[in-house]
CSV table of C-alpha atoms and ligand atoms in Angstrom, one decimal:
chain,number,residue,atom,x,y,z
A,1,MET,CA,-8.0,-20.0,26.5
A,2,LEU,CA,-11.3,-21.7,27.0
A,3,LEU,CA,-10.7,-25.5,27.5
A,4,LEU,CA,-13.0,-27.5,25.2
A,5,HIS,CA,-14.8,-30.6,26.5
A,6,PHE,CA,-14.4,-32.8,23.4
A,7,GLN,CA,-13.8,-36.5,24.0
A,8,THR,CA,-11.0,-36.6,21.3
A,9,PRO,CA,-8.1,-34.3,22.4
A,10,ARG,CA,-6.9,-34.0,18.7
A,11,LEU,CA,-10.2,-32.3,17.8
A,12,ASN,CA,-9.5,-29.8,20.5
A,13,TRP,CA,-6.4,-28.5,18.9
A,14,LEU,CA,-7.8,-28.6,15.4
A,15,PHE,CA,-10.7,-26.5,16.5
A,16,LEU,CA,-8.5,-24.1,18.3
A,17,ILE,CA,-6.0,-23.7,15.4
A,18,LYS,CA,-9.0,-23.2,13.0
A,19,ARG,CA,-10.5,-20.6,15.3
A,20,TYR,CA,-7.2,-18.8,15.8
A,21,LYS,CA,-6.6,-18.7,12.0
A,22,SER,CA,-10.1,-17.4,11.3
A,23,THR,CA,-9.2,-14.3,13.3
A,24,LYS,CA,-6.0,-13.6,11.2
A,25,PHE,CA,-5.5,-13.2,7.5
A,26,GLU,CA,-2.8,-14.1,5.1
A,27,ILE,CA,-0.4,-11.2,4.3
A,28,LYS,CA,0.0,-10.6,0.5
A,29,PRO,CA,3.5,-11.1,-0.8
A,30,GLU,CA,3.5,-7.5,-2.2
A,31,VAL,CA,2.8,-6.2,1.4
A,32,LEU,CA,5.9,-8.0,2.6
A,33,ALA,CA,7.9,-6.8,-0.3
A,34,THR,CA,6.9,-3.1,0.4
A,35,LEU,CA,7.7,-3.6,4.0
A,36,ASP,CA,11.2,-5.0,3.3
A,37,GLU,CA,12.0,-2.2,0.8
A,38,GLY,CA,10.6,0.6,3.0
A,39,TYR,CA,12.4,-0.7,6.0
A,40,ALA,CA,15.8,-1.0,4.2
A,41,LYS,CA,15.4,2.6,3.0
A,42,LEU,CA,14.5,3.8,6.5
A,43,ARG,CA,17.5,2.0,8.0
A,44,SER,CA,19.8,3.7,5.6
A,45,SER,CA,18.2,7.1,6.0
A,46,ASN,CA,19.1,9.9,8.4
A,47,SER,CA,15.7,9.8,9.9
A,48,ASN,CA,15.4,10.8,13.6
A,49,SER,CA,11.9,9.2,14.0
A,50,LEU,CA,11.0,7.1,16.9
A,51,LEU,CA,10.1,4.4,14.4
A,52,LYS,CA,13.7,4.2,13.1
A,53,LYS,CA,15.0,4.3,16.6
A,54,HIS,CA,12.9,1.5,18.0
A,55,LEU,CA,12.2,-0.8,15.0
A,56,THR,CA,15.3,-2.8,15.3
A,57,PRO,CA,16.1,-5.6,12.8
A,58,GLU,CA,15.1,-8.2,15.5
A,59,ILE,CA,11.8,-6.5,16.2
A,60,PHE,CA,11.1,-6.1,12.5
A,61,LYS,CA,11.7,-9.8,11.9
A,62,SER,CA,9.4,-10.8,14.8
A,63,LEU,CA,6.5,-8.5,13.7
A,64,ARG,CA,6.9,-8.6,10.0
A,65,THR,CA,4.2,-11.3,9.4
A,66,LYS,CA,2.0,-10.6,12.4
A,67,THR,CA,-1.5,-9.2,11.8
A,68,THR,CA,-4.5,-8.0,13.8
A,69,LYS,CA,-7.9,-8.9,12.5
A,70,SER,CA,-7.6,-6.1,10.0
A,71,SER,CA,-4.1,-4.7,9.8
A,72,THR,CA,-0.4,-5.5,9.2
A,73,LEU,CA,2.9,-4.0,10.4
A,74,LEU,CA,2.9,-2.0,7.1
A,75,ASP,CA,-0.4,-0.4,8.1
A,76,CYS,CA,1.3,0.7,11.3
A,77,ILE,CA,4.5,2.1,9.9
A,78,GLN,CA,3.8,3.2,6.3
A,79,SER,CA,3.6,6.8,7.2
A,80,GLY,CA,7.0,6.7,8.8
A,81,LEU,CA,8.4,4.8,5.9
A,82,ALA,CA,7.1,7.5,3.5
A,83,ASN,CA,8.0,10.4,5.7
A,84,HIS,CA,11.5,10.0,7.1
A,85,ASP,CA,11.1,13.4,8.8
A,86,SER,CA,8.4,12.0,11.0
A,87,LYS,CA,8.9,12.6,14.7
A,88,CYS,CA,7.1,9.4,15.7
A,89,GLY,CA,6.4,7.6,12.4
A,90,VAL,CA,3.7,5.1,13.6
A,91,TYR,CA,0.0,5.0,13.9
A,92,ALA,CA,-2.3,2.2,15.2
A,93,PRO,CA,-4.7,1.2,12.4
A,94,ASP,CA,-7.0,-0.4,15.0
A,95,ALA,CA,-7.1,-0.8,18.9
A,96,GLU,CA,-5.7,-4.4,18.6
A,97,ALA,CA,-2.5,-3.1,17.0
A,98,TYR,CA,-1.3,-1.8,20.4
A,99,THR,CA,-1.4,-5.4,21.6
A,100,ILE,CA,-0.2,-7.3,18.5
A,101,PHE,CA,2.6,-4.9,17.7
A,102,ALA,CA,3.4,-4.0,21.4
A,103,ASP,CA,7.1,-4.8,20.9
A,104,LEU,CA,7.2,-1.7,18.6
A,105,PHE,CA,4.5,0.5,20.2
A,106,ASP,CA,5.7,0.0,23.8
A,107,PRO,CA,9.2,1.4,23.4
A,108,ILE,CA,7.9,4.3,21.3
A,109,ILE,CA,5.2,5.1,23.9
A,110,GLN,CA,8.0,5.0,26.7
A,111,ASP,CA,10.2,7.3,24.7
A,112,TYR,CA,7.6,9.8,23.6
A,113,HIS,CA,5.8,10.0,26.9
A,114,CYS,CA,9.0,10.5,28.9
A,115,GLY,CA,9.3,7.1,30.6
A,116,PHE,CA,5.9,5.3,30.6
A,117,LYS,CA,7.1,1.8,30.7
A,118,LYS,CA,5.3,-1.3,29.3
A,119,THR,CA,4.8,-2.4,32.9
A,120,ASP,CA,3.2,0.9,33.9
A,121,LYS,CA,-0.6,1.4,34.1
A,122,HIS,CA,-2.3,4.7,33.2
A,123,PRO,CA,-4.4,6.0,36.2
A,124,TYR,CA,-8.2,6.2,35.9
A,125,PRO,CA,-9.6,9.6,34.7
A,126,ASN,CA,-9.4,12.4,37.3
A,127,PHE,CA,-10.0,16.0,36.4
A,128,GLY,CA,-9.9,17.2,40.0
A,129,ASN,CA,-11.4,20.7,40.4
A,130,PRO,CA,-10.5,22.6,37.2
A,131,CYS,CA,-11.4,25.9,38.6
A,132,VAL,CA,-8.4,26.0,40.9
A,133,PHE,CA,-6.1,27.0,38.0
A,134,GLY,CA,-7.5,30.5,37.5
A,135,ASP,CA,-5.9,33.0,35.1
A,136,LEU,CA,-2.2,32.5,34.4
A,137,ASP,CA,-1.8,36.1,33.0
A,138,PRO,CA,-4.5,38.4,34.5
A,139,PHE,CA,-2.9,41.5,33.1
A,140,LYS,CA,-2.7,40.0,29.6
A,141,HIS,CA,1.0,40.8,29.0
A,142,TYR,CA,2.1,37.4,27.7
A,143,ILE,CA,-0.6,34.9,26.9
A,144,ALA,CA,-2.6,35.5,23.7
A,145,SER,CA,-4.8,32.4,24.1
A,146,THR,CA,-5.3,29.2,26.0
A,147,ARG,CA,-6.6,25.9,24.6
A,148,ILE,CA,-7.0,22.4,25.9
A,149,ARG,CA,-8.0,19.5,23.6
A,150,CYS,CA,-8.5,15.8,24.0
A,151,ALA,CA,-8.8,13.0,21.5
A,152,ARG,CA,-11.3,10.3,21.7
A,153,SER,CA,-12.1,7.2,19.6
A,154,ILE,CA,-15.6,5.6,19.5
A,155,ARG,CA,-15.7,2.0,20.8
A,156,GLY,CA,-16.6,-0.5,18.1
A,157,TYR,CA,-15.5,1.6,15.2
A,158,PRO,CA,-12.2,1.0,13.3
A,159,PHE,CA,-9.6,3.7,13.5
A,160,ASN,CA,-9.2,6.0,10.6
A,161,PRO,CA,-7.6,3.7,7.9
A,162,GLY,CA,-10.2,1.0,8.5
A,163,MET,CA,-13.3,3.2,8.2
A,164,THR,CA,-15.8,3.0,5.3
A,165,LYS,CA,-17.6,5.9,3.9
A,166,LYS,CA,-20.6,4.9,6.0
A,167,HIS,CA,-18.4,4.9,9.2
A,168,TYR,CA,-17.4,8.4,8.5
A,169,ASP,CA,-21.0,9.6,8.0
A,170,ASP,CA,-22.2,7.6,11.1
A,171,VAL,CA,-19.5,9.1,13.4
A,172,GLU,CA,-20.3,12.6,12.2
A,173,ASP,CA,-24.0,12.1,12.7
A,174,MET,CA,-23.4,10.6,16.2
A,175,ILE,CA,-21.3,13.5,17.3
A,176,HIS,CA,-23.8,16.1,15.9
A,177,CYS,CA,-26.7,14.3,17.5
A,178,THR,CA,-25.0,14.2,20.9
A,179,LEU,CA,-23.9,17.9,20.8
A,180,SER,CA,-27.5,18.9,20.0
A,181,LYS,CA,-28.6,17.3,23.3
A,182,MET,CA,-26.0,19.1,25.4
A,183,GLY,CA,-26.5,22.3,27.5
A,184,ASP,CA,-27.0,25.8,26.2
A,185,GLU,CA,-23.4,26.8,26.4
A,186,PHE,CA,-22.7,24.1,23.7
A,187,LYS,CA,-25.4,25.3,21.3
A,188,GLY,CA,-23.7,26.0,18.0
A,189,VAL,CA,-23.3,25.1,14.4
A,190,LEU,CA,-21.8,22.1,12.4
A,191,HIS,CA,-19.7,23.0,9.4
A,192,PRO,CA,-19.2,19.9,7.3
A,193,LEU,CA,-16.0,20.2,5.1
A,194,PHE,CA,-18.1,18.7,2.3
A,195,GLY,CA,-19.3,21.7,0.3
A,196,MET,CA,-17.6,24.3,2.7
A,197,LYS,CA,-16.8,27.5,1.0
A,198,LYS,CA,-13.0,27.9,0.6
A,199,SER,CA,-13.2,31.4,2.2
A,200,ILE,CA,-14.9,30.0,5.3
A,201,GLN,CA,-12.5,27.1,5.5
A,202,ARG,CA,-9.5,29.5,5.2
A,203,LYS,CA,-10.9,31.8,7.9
A,204,LEU,CA,-11.6,29.0,10.3
A,205,ILE,CA,-8.0,27.7,9.8
A,206,ASN,CA,-6.4,31.1,10.1
A,207,ASP,CA,-8.4,31.8,13.2
A,208,HIS,CA,-6.9,28.6,14.8
A,209,PHE,CA,-10.2,26.8,15.0
A,210,LEU,CA,-10.1,24.3,12.1
A,211,PHE,CA,-7.6,21.6,11.2
A,212,LYS,CA,-5.7,22.0,7.8
A,213,PRO,CA,-6.4,19.5,5.0
A,214,GLY,CA,-3.7,17.5,3.3
A,215,ASP,CA,-1.6,16.4,6.3
A,216,ARG,CA,1.0,14.3,4.4
A,217,PHE,CA,1.6,12.1,7.5
A,218,LEU,CA,-2.0,11.2,7.8
A,219,GLU,CA,-2.3,10.7,4.0
A,220,ALA,CA,0.6,8.3,4.0
A,221,ALA,CA,-1.1,6.5,7.0
A,222,ASN,CA,-4.2,5.9,4.7
A,223,ALA,CA,-6.2,8.2,7.0
A,224,CYS,CA,-7.6,10.6,4.4
A,225,ARG,CA,-9.7,8.3,2.3
A,226,TYR,CA,-13.1,9.6,1.1
A,227,TRP,CA,-11.9,13.1,2.2
A,228,PRO,CA,-13.8,15.3,3.0
A,229,THR,CA,-16.7,12.9,3.6
A,230,GLY,CA,-17.7,12.9,7.4
A,231,ARG,CA,-15.0,15.5,8.2
A,232,SER,CA,-16.4,18.5,10.0
A,233,ILE,CA,-16.0,21.1,12.7
A,234,TYR,CA,-18.7,21.9,15.2
A,235,HIS,CA,-18.4,25.0,17.4
A,236,ASN,CA,-20.6,26.7,19.9
A,237,PHE,CA,-21.7,30.2,19.1
A,238,ASP,CA,-18.9,31.7,21.2
A,239,LYS,CA,-16.3,29.5,19.4
A,240,THR,CA,-15.0,28.5,22.9
A,241,PHE,CA,-16.0,24.9,22.6
A,242,LEU,CA,-15.3,23.0,19.3
A,243,VAL,CA,-15.4,19.4,18.1
A,244,TRP,CA,-13.4,18.1,15.2
A,245,CYS,CA,-15.0,15.1,13.5
A,246,ASN,CA,-12.9,12.4,11.7
A,247,GLU,CA,-9.7,14.4,11.2
A,248,GLU,CA,-7.0,12.3,12.7
A,249,ASP,CA,-9.3,10.7,15.3
A,250,HIS,CA,-13.0,10.2,15.5
A,251,ILE,CA,-13.4,13.0,18.0
A,252,ARG,CA,-11.3,16.0,19.1
A,253,MET,CA,-12.9,18.1,21.8
A,254,ILE,CA,-11.4,21.5,22.2
A,255,SER,CA,-12.0,24.3,24.8
A,256,MET,CA,-10.2,27.6,24.0
A,257,GLN,CA,-10.4,31.3,24.6
A,258,ARG,CA,-8.3,34.5,24.4
A,259,GLY,CA,-6.1,35.2,27.4
A,260,GLY,CA,-4.7,32.9,30.1
A,261,ASN,CA,-7.7,31.7,32.1
A,262,LEU,CA,-6.7,28.1,32.3
A,263,GLY,CA,-9.4,27.4,34.9
A,264,GLU,CA,-12.2,28.5,32.7
A,265,VAL,CA,-10.8,26.6,29.7
A,266,PHE,CA,-10.3,23.3,31.7
A,267,SER,CA,-13.7,23.6,33.3
A,268,ARG,CA,-15.5,24.0,30.0
A,269,LEU,CA,-13.6,21.1,28.5
A,270,LEU,CA,-14.7,18.9,31.4
A,271,ARG,CA,-18.3,19.8,30.9
A,272,GLY,CA,-18.0,19.1,27.2
A,273,ILE,CA,-16.4,15.7,27.8
A,274,ARG,CA,-19.1,14.8,30.3
A,275,GLY,CA,-21.8,15.7,27.8
A,276,MET,CA,-20.2,13.7,25.0
A,277,GLU,CA,-19.4,10.6,27.1
A,278,ALA,CA,-23.0,10.4,28.3
A,279,ASN,CA,-24.0,9.3,24.8
A,280,ILE,CA,-20.9,8.0,23.2
A,281,PRO,CA,-18.8,5.0,24.4
A,282,PHE,CA,-15.1,5.8,24.1
A,283,GLU,CA,-12.3,3.3,23.4
A,284,TYR,CA,-10.6,2.7,26.7
A,285,HIS,CA,-7.7,0.3,27.4
A,286,ASP,CA,-7.1,-0.8,31.0
A,287,ARG,CA,-3.3,-0.1,30.8
A,288,LEU,CA,-3.1,2.6,28.2
A,289,GLY,CA,-6.2,4.7,29.0
A,290,TYR,CA,-8.0,6.3,26.1
A,291,LEU,CA,-6.9,4.7,22.8
A,292,ASN,CA,-6.5,6.7,19.6
A,293,PHE,CA,-4.9,6.6,16.2
A,294,CYS,CA,-1.5,8.0,17.2
A,295,PRO,CA,0.5,6.7,20.1
A,296,THR,CA,1.2,10.3,21.1
A,297,ASN,CA,-2.5,10.6,22.0
A,298,LEU,CA,-3.0,7.8,24.6
A,299,GLY,CA,-3.8,7.9,28.3
A,300,THR,CA,-5.5,11.3,28.8
A,301,ALA,CA,-5.0,12.3,25.2
A,302,ILE,CA,-4.9,15.8,26.5
A,303,ARG,CA,-2.8,18.7,25.0
A,304,ALA,CA,-3.0,21.9,27.0
A,305,SER,CA,-1.4,24.8,25.2
A,306,VAL,CA,-0.9,28.6,25.3
A,307,HIS,CA,0.0,30.9,22.5
A,308,ILE,CA,2.5,33.0,24.5
A,309,ARG,CA,4.8,35.9,23.6
A,310,ILE,CA,8.1,35.5,25.3
A,311,PRO,CA,10.8,37.1,23.1
A,312,LYS,CA,13.4,37.5,25.8
A,313,LEU,CA,13.3,33.9,27.1
A,314,ALA,CA,13.0,32.5,23.6
A,315,SER,CA,16.2,34.4,22.6
A,316,ASP,CA,18.1,32.4,25.2
A,317,LYS,CA,17.9,29.1,23.4
A,318,THR,CA,19.7,27.2,26.2
A,319,LYS,CA,17.4,28.5,29.0
A,320,PHE,CA,14.3,27.9,26.8
A,321,GLU,CA,15.4,24.3,26.1
A,322,GLN,CA,16.2,23.8,29.8
A,323,ILE,CA,12.7,24.8,31.0
A,324,ALA,CA,11.1,22.8,28.2
A,325,LYS,CA,13.0,19.7,29.3
A,326,LYS,CA,12.3,20.4,33.0
A,327,TYR,CA,8.6,20.5,32.5
A,328,LYS,CA,8.4,18.0,29.5
A,329,LEU,CA,7.0,20.7,27.2
A,330,GLN,CA,6.5,20.7,23.5
A,331,ILE,CA,7.3,23.9,21.6
A,332,ARG,CA,5.4,24.4,18.3
A,333,GLY,CA,4.7,27.3,16.0
A,334,THR,CA,1.3,29.0,16.3
A,335,HIS,CA,-0.3,27.6,13.1
A,336,GLY,CA,-0.3,24.0,14.1
A,337,GLU,CA,2.1,21.1,14.4
A,338,HIS,CA,5.1,21.2,12.0
A,339,THR,CA,5.0,25.1,11.9
A,340,ASP,CA,7.5,27.5,13.2
A,341,ALA,CA,7.0,30.4,15.7
A,342,GLU,CA,6.3,33.8,14.2
A,343,ASP,CA,7.3,37.2,15.8
A,344,GLY,CA,8.1,35.6,19.2
A,345,LEU,CA,4.7,33.9,19.6
A,346,TYR,CA,5.0,30.2,20.6
A,347,ASP,CA,2.6,27.3,21.1
A,348,ILE,CA,3.8,25.8,24.3
A,349,SER,CA,2.1,22.6,25.5
A,350,ASN,CA,2.5,19.4,27.6
A,351,LYS,CA,4.3,16.6,25.7
A,352,ARG,CA,3.5,13.7,28.1
A,353,ARG,CA,-0.2,12.6,27.9
A,354,ILE,CA,-0.1,9.2,29.6
A,355,GLY,CA,0.8,8.1,33.1
A,356,LEU,CA,-0.7,11.0,34.9
A,357,THR,CA,-4.3,12.1,35.5
A,358,GLU,CA,-5.9,14.9,33.6
A,359,TYR,CA,-5.6,17.1,36.7
A,360,GLN,CA,-1.9,16.3,37.2
A,361,ILE,CA,-1.1,17.1,33.6
A,362,VAL,CA,-2.8,20.4,33.7
A,363,ARG,CA,-1.3,21.2,37.1
A,364,GLY,CA,2.2,20.5,35.7
A,365,PHE,CA,1.4,22.7,32.7
A,366,CYS,CA,0.2,25.5,34.9
A,367,LYS,CA,3.5,25.4,36.9
A,368,ALA,CA,5.5,25.4,33.7
A,369,ILE,CA,3.7,28.4,32.2
A,370,SER,CA,3.8,30.3,35.5
A,371,GLU,CA,7.6,29.8,35.7
A,372,ILE,CA,8.1,30.8,32.0
A,373,ILE,CA,6.2,34.0,32.7
A,374,GLN,CA,8.3,34.7,35.8
A,375,LEU,CA,11.5,34.2,33.7
A,376,GLU,CA,10.3,36.5,30.9
A,377,LYS,CA,9.5,39.1,33.5
A,378,ALA,CA,12.9,38.8,35.0
A,379,GLU,CA,14.6,39.1,31.6
A,380,LYS,CA,12.5,42.2,30.8
A,381,GLY,CA,13.5,43.6,34.2
A,382,LYS,CA,17.2,43.2,33.4
A,383,THR,CA,16.8,44.9,30.1
A,384,THR,CA,14.8,47.8,31.6
A,385,SER,CA,17.5,48.4,34.4
A,386,LYS,CA,20.3,48.3,31.7
A,387,ASN,CA,18.5,50.9,29.6
A,388,SER,CA,17.9,53.1,32.6
A,389,LYS,CA,21.7,53.3,33.4
B,1,ADP,P1,-3.7,19.7,18.1
B,1,ADP,O1,-3.1,18.4,17.7
B,1,ADP,O2,-3.7,20.0,19.5
B,1,ADP,O3,-5.0,20.0,17.4
B,1,ADP,P2,-2.2,21.5,16.3
B,1,ADP,O4,-0.8,21.9,16.6
B,1,ADP,O5,-2.5,20.7,15.1
B,1,ADP,O6,-2.7,20.9,17.7
B,1,ADP,O7,-3.1,22.9,16.3
B,1,ADP,C1,-4.4,22.8,15.8
B,1,ADP,C2,-4.9,24.3,15.7
B,1,ADP,O8,-5.1,24.7,17.0
B,1,ADP,C3,-3.9,25.2,15.1
B,1,ADP,O9,-4.6,26.1,14.3
B,1,ADP,C4,-3.3,25.9,16.2
B,1,ADP,O10,-2.9,27.2,15.9
B,1,ADP,C5,-4.4,26.0,17.2
B,1,ADP,N1,-4.0,26.1,18.6
B,1,ADP,C6,-3.3,25.3,19.3
B,1,ADP,N2,-3.1,25.8,20.6
B,1,ADP,C7,-3.7,27.0,20.6
B,1,ADP,C8,-3.8,28.0,21.5
B,1,ADP,N3,-3.3,27.9,22.8
B,1,ADP,N4,-4.5,29.1,21.2
B,1,ADP,C9,-5.1,29.3,20.0
B,1,ADP,N5,-5.0,28.4,19.0
B,1,ADP,C10,-4.3,27.2,19.3
B,2,DAR,N1,3.3,13.7,12.0
B,2,DAR,C1,3.5,12.4,12.8
B,2,DAR,C2,2.6,12.4,14.0
B,2,DAR,C3,3.2,13.0,15.2
B,2,DAR,C4,2.2,13.3,16.4
B,2,DAR,N2,1.2,14.2,15.9
B,2,DAR,C5,0.0,13.8,15.7
B,2,DAR,N3,-0.5,12.6,16.0
B,2,DAR,N4,-0.9,14.7,15.1
B,2,DAR,C6,4.9,12.2,13.1
B,2,DAR,O1,5.3,11.1,13.3
B,2,DAR,O2,5.7,13.3,13.0
C-alpha cells in the first residue's frame, strides 16, 4: 500500500479507509437473504457440483459479505444455486472475483483442472510447432471431425453479467473489424443472431458451428441479458475458422474440419489467435493465464476435441472410463455440453486447460486419441477373429 506523507498519521488512515471503501459497495440485505436461502437449499440437496463440494460453511461465512468493485458472492454462485445439477456451479462475474473470492475459486480450479494448486503458476503461452501432430486417422475409419477452440476475454471490459448493451455491441464490432483485417484464409461472413432466420440458426447449430441459445446455466448466471444483442458467429468461407461473439465469453475462436488432421486444425487456430491478438488485448492473469467467465476456461482456455466413432471401446464402460481418467479426458455427446452420445459417436476432449502450455495440452490429447484408436482397432480385431472361427 502506498505510504502517504501526511504530517498527521490519523489523516493517513482516514484517507486509506475512505479510499478502500470507495472501491467497494454495500451489499443489499435482500442479496444476503437470497444467498443464505440458496446456500441452505444447496447444502441440503443431492447436488454433486464443485460449488457444493468446496463452499464449506466456514468459507461461505468468510466470503458472504465480500465484494469486488462490481460483484458479490451471489453473482459468482447464483447459477449453481439455481441449478443443483451443475458440474461446476460458479462463474466469475469479473476478473477481480478470482482474487476476492479465491478461497472458493482456488479449490474448484484445483479440483476441475486435475490438481492445479493455488500455489501453482500457469506457464506462458507456447504453441510449439502445431504441424507436428499430423493426421490421427489418415484412413478415416474413426474420427468424423476435429475441433480446437479457445476462449478469450477483452481486457478492460466486464465479463458477461456486467456488460451493458453498448458493451455487447462494441465487442461485436471490435471482433468483426479485427477479422476483416486478417489474411485471406479468414475472409468470411458475420451472422448476427439479431434478425437471424430461424432456419439458418437451426442449420448452423445442427452442423455443429453455432452455439445453442437459452443455456439455463448461463441464464441463471445473468449472462444472457439483452439477448441476442451483440451475439453473433463469424466464419470463414470454408467454415474451418469460426468466432463466437458474446456467447459465454467475449470471444471463442474455433478451428475445425472433417477428419482427424489435428496438425492442420491446431496450425489454423494459432494463425487465427495471432491475427486477433494483434488488435485486441486479452485479459491475462500472471498466475491463472487467460481469464474468462467460467473457471473451467482458464490458463490456455483450450478445448481440443474429436467426434469419434468407437462402439467397441465405448461398450466396455470400465476400460473407457480408465482411459478417460488416465489422460484426463472429458466425454460429451456430439451436440454440445450436457448432451449424450448418439449411435456410438462421442465428443472426446481434454478436461485440464491450465498448468500446461497449449502445445503440451494438444500433445497429451494427441497421445490419448491415438491410444483410443489403437484400443478400438484391437477390439475390432478380437471380434473379427471370433467371427472367423
Ligand atoms: P465448447 O464449449 O467447446 O464450445 P460445446 O460442447 O458447447 O463445446 O460444443 C459446441 C459445438 O461444437 C457443438 O455443436 C458441438 O457439437 C461442436 N463440436 C465440439 N467438438 C466438435 C468436433 N470435434 N467436431 C465437430 N463439432 C464439434
Ligand atoms: N454448466 C456449468 C458450466 C460448466 C462448464 N462449461 C462451460 N463453462 N460452458 C456447470 O457448472 O455445469
